[in-house]
Short mmCIF file of N, CA and C and ligand atoms in Angstrom, two decimals:
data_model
loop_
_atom_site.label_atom_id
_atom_site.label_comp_id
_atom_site.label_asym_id
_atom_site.label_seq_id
_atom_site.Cartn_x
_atom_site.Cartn_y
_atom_site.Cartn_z
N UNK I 1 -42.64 2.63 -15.97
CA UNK I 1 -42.30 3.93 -15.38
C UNK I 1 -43.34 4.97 -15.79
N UNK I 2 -43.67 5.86 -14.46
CA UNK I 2 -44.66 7.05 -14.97
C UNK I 2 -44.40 8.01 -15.03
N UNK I 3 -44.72 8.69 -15.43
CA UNK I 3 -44.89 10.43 -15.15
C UNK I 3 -43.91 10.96 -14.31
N UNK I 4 -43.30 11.97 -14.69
CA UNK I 4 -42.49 12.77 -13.54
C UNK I 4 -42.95 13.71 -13.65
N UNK I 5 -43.10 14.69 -12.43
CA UNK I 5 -43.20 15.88 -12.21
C UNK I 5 -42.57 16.20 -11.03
N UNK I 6 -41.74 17.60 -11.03
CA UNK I 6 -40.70 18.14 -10.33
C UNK I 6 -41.07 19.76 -9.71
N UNK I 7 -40.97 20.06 -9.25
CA UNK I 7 -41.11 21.73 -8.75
C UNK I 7 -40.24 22.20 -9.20
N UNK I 8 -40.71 23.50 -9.89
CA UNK I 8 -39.56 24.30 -11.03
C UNK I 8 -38.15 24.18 -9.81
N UNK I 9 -37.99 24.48 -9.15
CA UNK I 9 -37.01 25.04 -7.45
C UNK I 9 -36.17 23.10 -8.03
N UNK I 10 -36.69 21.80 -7.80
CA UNK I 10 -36.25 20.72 -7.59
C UNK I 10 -35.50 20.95 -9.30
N UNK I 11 -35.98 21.48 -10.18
CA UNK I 11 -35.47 21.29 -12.04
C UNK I 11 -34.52 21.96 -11.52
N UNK I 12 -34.09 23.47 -11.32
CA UNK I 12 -33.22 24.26 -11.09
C UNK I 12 -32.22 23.55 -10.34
N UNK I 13 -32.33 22.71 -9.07
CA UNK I 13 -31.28 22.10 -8.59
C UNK I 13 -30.54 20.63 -9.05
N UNK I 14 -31.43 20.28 -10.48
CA UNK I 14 -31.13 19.16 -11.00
C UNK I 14 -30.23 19.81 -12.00
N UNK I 15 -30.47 20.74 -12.58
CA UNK I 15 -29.79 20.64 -13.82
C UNK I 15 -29.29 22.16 -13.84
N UNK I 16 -28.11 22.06 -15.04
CA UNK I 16 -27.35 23.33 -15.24
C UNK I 16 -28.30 24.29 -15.42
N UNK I 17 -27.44 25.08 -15.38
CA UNK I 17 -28.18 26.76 -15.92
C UNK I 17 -28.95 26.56 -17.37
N UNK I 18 -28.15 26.09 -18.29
CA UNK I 18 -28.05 26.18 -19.44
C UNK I 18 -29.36 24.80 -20.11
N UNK I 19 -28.74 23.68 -19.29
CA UNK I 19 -30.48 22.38 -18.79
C UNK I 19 -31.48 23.12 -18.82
N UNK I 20 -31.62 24.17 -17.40
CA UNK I 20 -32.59 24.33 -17.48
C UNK I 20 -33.52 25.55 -18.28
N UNK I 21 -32.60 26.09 -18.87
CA UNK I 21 -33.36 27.27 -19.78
C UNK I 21 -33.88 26.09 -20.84
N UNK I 22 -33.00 25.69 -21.35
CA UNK I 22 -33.51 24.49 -22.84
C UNK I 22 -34.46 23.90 -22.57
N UNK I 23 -34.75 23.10 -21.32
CA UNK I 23 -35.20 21.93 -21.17
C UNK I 23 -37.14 22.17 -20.77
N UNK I 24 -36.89 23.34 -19.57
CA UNK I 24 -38.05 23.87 -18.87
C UNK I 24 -38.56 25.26 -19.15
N UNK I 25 -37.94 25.77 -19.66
CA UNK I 25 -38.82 27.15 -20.50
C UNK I 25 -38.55 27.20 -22.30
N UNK I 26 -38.08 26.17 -22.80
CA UNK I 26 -37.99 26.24 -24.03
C UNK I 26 -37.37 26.87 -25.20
N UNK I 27 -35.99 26.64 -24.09
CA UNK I 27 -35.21 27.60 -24.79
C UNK I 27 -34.43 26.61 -26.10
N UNK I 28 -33.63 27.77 -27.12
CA UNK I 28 -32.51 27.12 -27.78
C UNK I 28 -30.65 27.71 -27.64
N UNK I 29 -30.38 26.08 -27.75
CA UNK I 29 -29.03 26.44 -27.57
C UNK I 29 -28.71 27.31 -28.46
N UNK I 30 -27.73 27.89 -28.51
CA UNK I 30 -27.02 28.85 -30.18
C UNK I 30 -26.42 27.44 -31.04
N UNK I 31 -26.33 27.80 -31.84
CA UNK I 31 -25.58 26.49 -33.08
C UNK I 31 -24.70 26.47 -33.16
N UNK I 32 -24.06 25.25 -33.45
CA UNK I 32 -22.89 24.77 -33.13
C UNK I 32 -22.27 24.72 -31.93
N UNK I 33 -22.82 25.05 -30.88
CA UNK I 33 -22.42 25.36 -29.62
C UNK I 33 -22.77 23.92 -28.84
N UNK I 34 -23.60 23.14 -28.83
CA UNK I 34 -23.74 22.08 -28.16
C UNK I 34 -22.70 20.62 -28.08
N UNK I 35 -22.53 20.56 -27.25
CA UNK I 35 -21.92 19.47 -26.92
C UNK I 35 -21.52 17.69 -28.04
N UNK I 36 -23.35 17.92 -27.89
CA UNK I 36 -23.39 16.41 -29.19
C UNK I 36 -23.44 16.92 -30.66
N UNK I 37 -23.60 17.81 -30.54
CA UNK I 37 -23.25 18.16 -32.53
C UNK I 37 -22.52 17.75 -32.95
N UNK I 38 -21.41 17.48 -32.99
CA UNK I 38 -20.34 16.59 -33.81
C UNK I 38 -19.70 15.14 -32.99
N UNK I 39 -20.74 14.85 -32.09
CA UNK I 39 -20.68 13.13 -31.76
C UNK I 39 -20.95 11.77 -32.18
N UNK I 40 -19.87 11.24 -32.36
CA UNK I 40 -20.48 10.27 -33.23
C UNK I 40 -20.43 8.69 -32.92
N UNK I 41 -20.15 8.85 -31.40
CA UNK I 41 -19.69 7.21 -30.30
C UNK I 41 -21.21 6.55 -30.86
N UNK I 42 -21.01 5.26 -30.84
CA UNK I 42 -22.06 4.20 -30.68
C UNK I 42 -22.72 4.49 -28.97
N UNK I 43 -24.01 4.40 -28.78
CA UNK I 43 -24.70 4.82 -27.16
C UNK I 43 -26.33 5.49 -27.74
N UNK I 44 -26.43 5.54 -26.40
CA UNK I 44 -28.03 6.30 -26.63
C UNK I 44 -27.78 7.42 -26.24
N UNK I 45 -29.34 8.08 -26.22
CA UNK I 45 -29.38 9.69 -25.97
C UNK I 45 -30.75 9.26 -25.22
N UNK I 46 -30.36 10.00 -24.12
CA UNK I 46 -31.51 9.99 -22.93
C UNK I 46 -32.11 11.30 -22.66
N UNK I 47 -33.20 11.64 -22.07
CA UNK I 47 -33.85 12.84 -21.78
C UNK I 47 -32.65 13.20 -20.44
N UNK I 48 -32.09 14.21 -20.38
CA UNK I 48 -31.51 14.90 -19.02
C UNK I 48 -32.02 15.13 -17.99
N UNK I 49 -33.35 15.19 -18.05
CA UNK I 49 -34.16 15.85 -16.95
C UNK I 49 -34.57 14.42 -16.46
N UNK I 50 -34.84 13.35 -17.07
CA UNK I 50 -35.50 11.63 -16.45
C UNK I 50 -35.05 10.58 -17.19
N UNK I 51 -34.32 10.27 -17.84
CA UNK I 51 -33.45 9.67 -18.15
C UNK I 51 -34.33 8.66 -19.36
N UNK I 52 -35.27 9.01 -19.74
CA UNK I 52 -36.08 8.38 -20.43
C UNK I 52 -35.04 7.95 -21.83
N UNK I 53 -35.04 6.94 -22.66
CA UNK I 53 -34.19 6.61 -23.92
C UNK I 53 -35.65 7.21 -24.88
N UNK I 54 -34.30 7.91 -25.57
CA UNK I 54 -35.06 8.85 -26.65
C UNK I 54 -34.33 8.62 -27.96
N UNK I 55 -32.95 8.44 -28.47
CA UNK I 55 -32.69 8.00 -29.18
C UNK I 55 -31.20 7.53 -29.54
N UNK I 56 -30.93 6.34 -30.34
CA UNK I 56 -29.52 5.78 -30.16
C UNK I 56 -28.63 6.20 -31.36
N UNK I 57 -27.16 6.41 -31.45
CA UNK I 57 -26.65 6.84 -32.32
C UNK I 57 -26.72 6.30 -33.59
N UNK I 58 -27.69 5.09 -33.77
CA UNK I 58 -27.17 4.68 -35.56
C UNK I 58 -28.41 5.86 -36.47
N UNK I 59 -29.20 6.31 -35.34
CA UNK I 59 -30.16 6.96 -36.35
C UNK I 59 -30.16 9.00 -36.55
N UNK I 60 -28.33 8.74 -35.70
CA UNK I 60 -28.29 10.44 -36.00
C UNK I 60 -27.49 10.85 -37.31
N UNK I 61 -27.53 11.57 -37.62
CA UNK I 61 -26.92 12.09 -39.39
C UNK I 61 -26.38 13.17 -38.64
N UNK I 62 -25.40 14.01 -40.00
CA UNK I 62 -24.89 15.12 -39.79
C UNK I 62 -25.74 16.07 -41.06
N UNK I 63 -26.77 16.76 -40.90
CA UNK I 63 -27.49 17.63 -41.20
C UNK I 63 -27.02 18.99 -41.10
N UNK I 64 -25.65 19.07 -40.91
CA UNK I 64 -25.11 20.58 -41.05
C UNK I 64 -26.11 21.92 -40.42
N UNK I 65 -27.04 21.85 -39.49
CA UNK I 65 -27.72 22.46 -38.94
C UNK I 65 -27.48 23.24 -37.67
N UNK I 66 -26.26 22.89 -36.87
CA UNK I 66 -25.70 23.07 -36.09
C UNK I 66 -26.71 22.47 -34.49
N UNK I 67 -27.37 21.25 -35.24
CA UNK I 67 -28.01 20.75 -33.51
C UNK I 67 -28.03 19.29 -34.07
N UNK I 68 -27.72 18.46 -32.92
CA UNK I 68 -27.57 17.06 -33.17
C UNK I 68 -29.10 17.27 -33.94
N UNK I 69 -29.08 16.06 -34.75
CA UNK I 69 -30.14 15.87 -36.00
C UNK I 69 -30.28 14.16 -35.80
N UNK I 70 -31.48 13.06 -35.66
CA UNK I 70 -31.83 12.20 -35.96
C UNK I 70 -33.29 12.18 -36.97
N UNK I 71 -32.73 10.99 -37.59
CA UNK I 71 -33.99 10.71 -38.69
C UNK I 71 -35.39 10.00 -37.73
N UNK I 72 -34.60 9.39 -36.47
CA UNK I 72 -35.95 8.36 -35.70
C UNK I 72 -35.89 8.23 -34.30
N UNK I 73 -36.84 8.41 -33.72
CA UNK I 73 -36.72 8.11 -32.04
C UNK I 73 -36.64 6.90 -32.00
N UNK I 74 -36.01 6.47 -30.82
CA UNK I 74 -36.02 5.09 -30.24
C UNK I 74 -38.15 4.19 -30.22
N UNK I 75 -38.31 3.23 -30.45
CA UNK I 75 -39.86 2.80 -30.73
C UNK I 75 -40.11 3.12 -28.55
N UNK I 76 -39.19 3.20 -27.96
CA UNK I 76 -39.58 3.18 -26.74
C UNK I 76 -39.65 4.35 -26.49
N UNK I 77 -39.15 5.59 -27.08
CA UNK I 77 -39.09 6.87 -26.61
C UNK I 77 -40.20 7.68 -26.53
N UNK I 78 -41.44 7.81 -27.49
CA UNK I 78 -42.83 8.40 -26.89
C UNK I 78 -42.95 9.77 -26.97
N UNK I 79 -41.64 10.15 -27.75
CA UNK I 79 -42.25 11.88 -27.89
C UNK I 79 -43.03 12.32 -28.22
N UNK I 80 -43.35 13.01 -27.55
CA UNK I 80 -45.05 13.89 -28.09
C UNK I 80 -44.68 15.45 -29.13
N UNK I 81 -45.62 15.39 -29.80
CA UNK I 81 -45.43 16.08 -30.68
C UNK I 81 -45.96 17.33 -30.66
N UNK I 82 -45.89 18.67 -30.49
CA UNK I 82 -47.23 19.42 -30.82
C UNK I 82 -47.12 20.79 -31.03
N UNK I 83 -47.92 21.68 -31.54
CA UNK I 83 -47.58 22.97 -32.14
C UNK I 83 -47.32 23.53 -31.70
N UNK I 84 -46.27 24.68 -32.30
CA UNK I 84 -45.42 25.37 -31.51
C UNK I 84 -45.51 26.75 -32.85
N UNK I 85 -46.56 27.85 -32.03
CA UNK I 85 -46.25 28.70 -33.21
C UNK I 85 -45.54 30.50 -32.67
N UNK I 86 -44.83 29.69 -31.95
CA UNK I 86 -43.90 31.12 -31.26
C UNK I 86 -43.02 31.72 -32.49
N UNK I 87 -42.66 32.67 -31.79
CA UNK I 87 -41.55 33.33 -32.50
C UNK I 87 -41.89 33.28 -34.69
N UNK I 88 -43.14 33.58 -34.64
CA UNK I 88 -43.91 33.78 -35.76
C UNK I 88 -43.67 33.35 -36.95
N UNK I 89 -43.24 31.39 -36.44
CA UNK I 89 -43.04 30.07 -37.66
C UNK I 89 -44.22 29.23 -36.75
N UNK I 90 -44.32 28.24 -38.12
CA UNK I 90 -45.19 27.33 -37.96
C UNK I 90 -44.38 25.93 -37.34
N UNK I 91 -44.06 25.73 -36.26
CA UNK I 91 -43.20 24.59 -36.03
C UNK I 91 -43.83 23.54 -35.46
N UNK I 92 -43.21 22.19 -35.30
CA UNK I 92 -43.51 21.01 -34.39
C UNK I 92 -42.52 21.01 -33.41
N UNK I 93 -42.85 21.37 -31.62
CA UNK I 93 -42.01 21.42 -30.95
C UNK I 93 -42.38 19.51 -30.22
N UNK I 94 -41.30 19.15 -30.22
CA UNK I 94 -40.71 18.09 -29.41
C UNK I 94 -40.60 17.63 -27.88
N UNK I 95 -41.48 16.94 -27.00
CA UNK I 95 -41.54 17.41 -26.05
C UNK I 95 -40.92 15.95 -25.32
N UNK I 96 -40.68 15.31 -23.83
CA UNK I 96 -40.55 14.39 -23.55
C UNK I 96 -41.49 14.54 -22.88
N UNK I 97 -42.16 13.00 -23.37
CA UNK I 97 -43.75 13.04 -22.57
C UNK I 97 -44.06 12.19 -21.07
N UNK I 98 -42.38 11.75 -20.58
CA UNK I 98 -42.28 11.61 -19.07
C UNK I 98 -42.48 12.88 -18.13
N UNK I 99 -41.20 13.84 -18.67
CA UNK I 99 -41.17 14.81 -18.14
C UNK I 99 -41.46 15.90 -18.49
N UNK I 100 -42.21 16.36 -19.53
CA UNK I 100 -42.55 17.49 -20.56
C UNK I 100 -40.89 18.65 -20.36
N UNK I 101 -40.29 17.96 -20.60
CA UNK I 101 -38.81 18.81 -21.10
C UNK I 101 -39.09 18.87 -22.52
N UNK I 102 -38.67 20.15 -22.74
CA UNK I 102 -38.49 20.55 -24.45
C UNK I 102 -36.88 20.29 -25.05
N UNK I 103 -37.40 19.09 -26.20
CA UNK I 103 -36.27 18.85 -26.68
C UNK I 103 -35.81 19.49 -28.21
N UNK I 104 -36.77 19.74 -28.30
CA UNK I 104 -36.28 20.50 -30.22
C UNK I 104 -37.51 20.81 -30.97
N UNK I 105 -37.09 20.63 -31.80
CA UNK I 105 -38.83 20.72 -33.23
C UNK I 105 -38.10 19.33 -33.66
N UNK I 106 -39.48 19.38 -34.85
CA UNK I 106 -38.97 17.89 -35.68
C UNK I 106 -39.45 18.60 -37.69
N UNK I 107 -38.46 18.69 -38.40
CA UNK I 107 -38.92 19.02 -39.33
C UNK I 107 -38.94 18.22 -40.37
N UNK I 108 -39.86 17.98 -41.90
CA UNK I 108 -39.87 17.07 -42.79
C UNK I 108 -38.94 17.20 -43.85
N UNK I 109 -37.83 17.48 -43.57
CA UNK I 109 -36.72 17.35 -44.55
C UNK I 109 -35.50 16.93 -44.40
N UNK I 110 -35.56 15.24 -43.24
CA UNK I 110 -34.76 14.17 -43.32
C UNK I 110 -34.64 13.40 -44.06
N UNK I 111 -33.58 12.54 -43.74
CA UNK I 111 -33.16 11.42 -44.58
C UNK I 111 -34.13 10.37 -44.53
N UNK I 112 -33.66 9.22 -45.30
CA UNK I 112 -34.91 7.63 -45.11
C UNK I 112 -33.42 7.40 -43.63
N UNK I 113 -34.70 6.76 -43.32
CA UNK I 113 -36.02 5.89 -43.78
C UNK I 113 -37.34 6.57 -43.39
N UNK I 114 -37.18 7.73 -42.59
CA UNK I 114 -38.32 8.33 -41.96
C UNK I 114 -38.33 9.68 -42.67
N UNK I 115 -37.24 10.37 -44.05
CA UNK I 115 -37.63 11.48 -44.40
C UNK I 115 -37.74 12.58 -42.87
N UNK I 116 -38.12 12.26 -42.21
CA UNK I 116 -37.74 13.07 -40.88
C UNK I 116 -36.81 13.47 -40.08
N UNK I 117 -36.46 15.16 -39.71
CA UNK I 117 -35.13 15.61 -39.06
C UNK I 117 -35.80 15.52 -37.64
N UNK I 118 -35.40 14.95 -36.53
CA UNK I 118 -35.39 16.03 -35.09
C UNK I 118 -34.66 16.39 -34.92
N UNK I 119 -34.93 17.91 -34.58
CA UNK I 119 -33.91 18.31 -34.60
C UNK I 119 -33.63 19.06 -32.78
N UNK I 120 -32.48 18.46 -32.54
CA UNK I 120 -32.58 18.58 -30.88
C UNK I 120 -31.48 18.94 -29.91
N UNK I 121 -32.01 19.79 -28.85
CA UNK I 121 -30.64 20.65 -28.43
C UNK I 121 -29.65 19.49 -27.54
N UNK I 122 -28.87 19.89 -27.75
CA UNK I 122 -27.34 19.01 -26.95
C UNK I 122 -28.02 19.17 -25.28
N UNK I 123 -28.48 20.48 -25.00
CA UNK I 123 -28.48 20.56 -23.86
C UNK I 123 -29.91 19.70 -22.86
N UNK I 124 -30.48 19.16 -23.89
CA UNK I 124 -31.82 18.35 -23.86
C UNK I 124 -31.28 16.50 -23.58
N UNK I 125 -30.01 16.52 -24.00
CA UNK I 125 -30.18 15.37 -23.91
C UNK I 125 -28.51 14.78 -23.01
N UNK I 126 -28.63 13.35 -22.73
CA UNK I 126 -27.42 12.52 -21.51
C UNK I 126 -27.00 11.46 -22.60
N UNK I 127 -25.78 11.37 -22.86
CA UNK I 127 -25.31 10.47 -23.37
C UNK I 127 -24.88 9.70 -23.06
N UNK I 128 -24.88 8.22 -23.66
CA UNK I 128 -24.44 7.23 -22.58
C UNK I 128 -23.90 6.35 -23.39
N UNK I 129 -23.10 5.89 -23.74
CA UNK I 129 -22.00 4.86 -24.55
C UNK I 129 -22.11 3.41 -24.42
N UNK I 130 -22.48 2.67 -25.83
CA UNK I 130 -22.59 1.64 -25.68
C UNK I 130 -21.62 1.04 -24.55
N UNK I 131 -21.66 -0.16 -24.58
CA UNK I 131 -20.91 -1.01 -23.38
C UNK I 131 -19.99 -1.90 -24.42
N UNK I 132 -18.48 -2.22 -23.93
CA UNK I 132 -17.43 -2.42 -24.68
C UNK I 132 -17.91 -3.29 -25.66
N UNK I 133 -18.64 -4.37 -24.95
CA UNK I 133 -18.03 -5.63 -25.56
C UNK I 133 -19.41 -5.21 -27.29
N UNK I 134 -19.85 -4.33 -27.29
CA UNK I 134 -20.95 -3.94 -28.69
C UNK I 134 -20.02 -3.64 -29.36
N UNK I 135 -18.55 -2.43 -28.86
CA UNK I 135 -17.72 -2.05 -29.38
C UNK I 135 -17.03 -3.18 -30.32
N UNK I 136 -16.52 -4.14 -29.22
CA UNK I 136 -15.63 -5.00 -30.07
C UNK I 136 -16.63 -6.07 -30.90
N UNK I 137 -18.02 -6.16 -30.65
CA UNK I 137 -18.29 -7.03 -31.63
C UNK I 137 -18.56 -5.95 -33.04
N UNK I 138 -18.35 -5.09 -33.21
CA UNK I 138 -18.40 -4.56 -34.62
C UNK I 138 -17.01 -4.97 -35.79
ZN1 ZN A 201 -37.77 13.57 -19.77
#
């Protein structure tokens, strides 16, 4: 799969209000306010905007930060990484490098195995629930 690109007009009719401030101008949700912050089903987390797998629930923590928090992307997920020095911090903003949707920063004061937080808005990402029978083999 390659590259997506969309006309701001086609993002706006894909996704919420709230999608698309997060996703395509780089916005942040308020804290605690998102959806997956306190989720904790077995499933992945997909990009919203292209459905790309970005990361699955065994590698999210509760980091008390008020935005879903993982220590590791999926090895298939491909986020690109790169500076972000708005709002007058030194950050790593998080990007999906199918669709350049902005998914969070990533900061160095996670857990192992990667010591690494991403930290990433609810409204950035599609959840999708393992399939039963993973359920019952646990
Ligand atoms: Zn994407």
């Amino acid at each position: 799969m390659g590259k997506i690109s969309k006309t701001d007009q086609e993002w706006r009719e894909q996704l919420t209000p709230e999608q698309y401030r997060v996703t395509r101008q780089a916005g942040t949700e308020a804290p605690y306010s998102g959806r997956y912050e306190q989720a904790w089903e077995p499933g992945h987390y997909h990009c919203v905007c292209c459905s790309q797998p970005l990361f699955e629930s065994g590698s999210k923590f509760s980091a008390g930060c008020g935005w879903p928090s993982f220590h590791s992307e999926l090895a298939e997920a491909g986020i690109v990484q790169r500076p972000d020095n708005s709002h007058g911090m030194n950050r790593v903003e998080l990007v999906c490098w199918r669709c350049d949707a902005h998914l969070g920063h990533i900061f160095p004061d996670g857990p192992a195995p990667t010591g690494m937080r991403y930290c990433i808005n609810s409204a950035s990402l599609d959840f999708r629930p393992a399939p039963d029978r993973d359920k019952n083999a646990e």
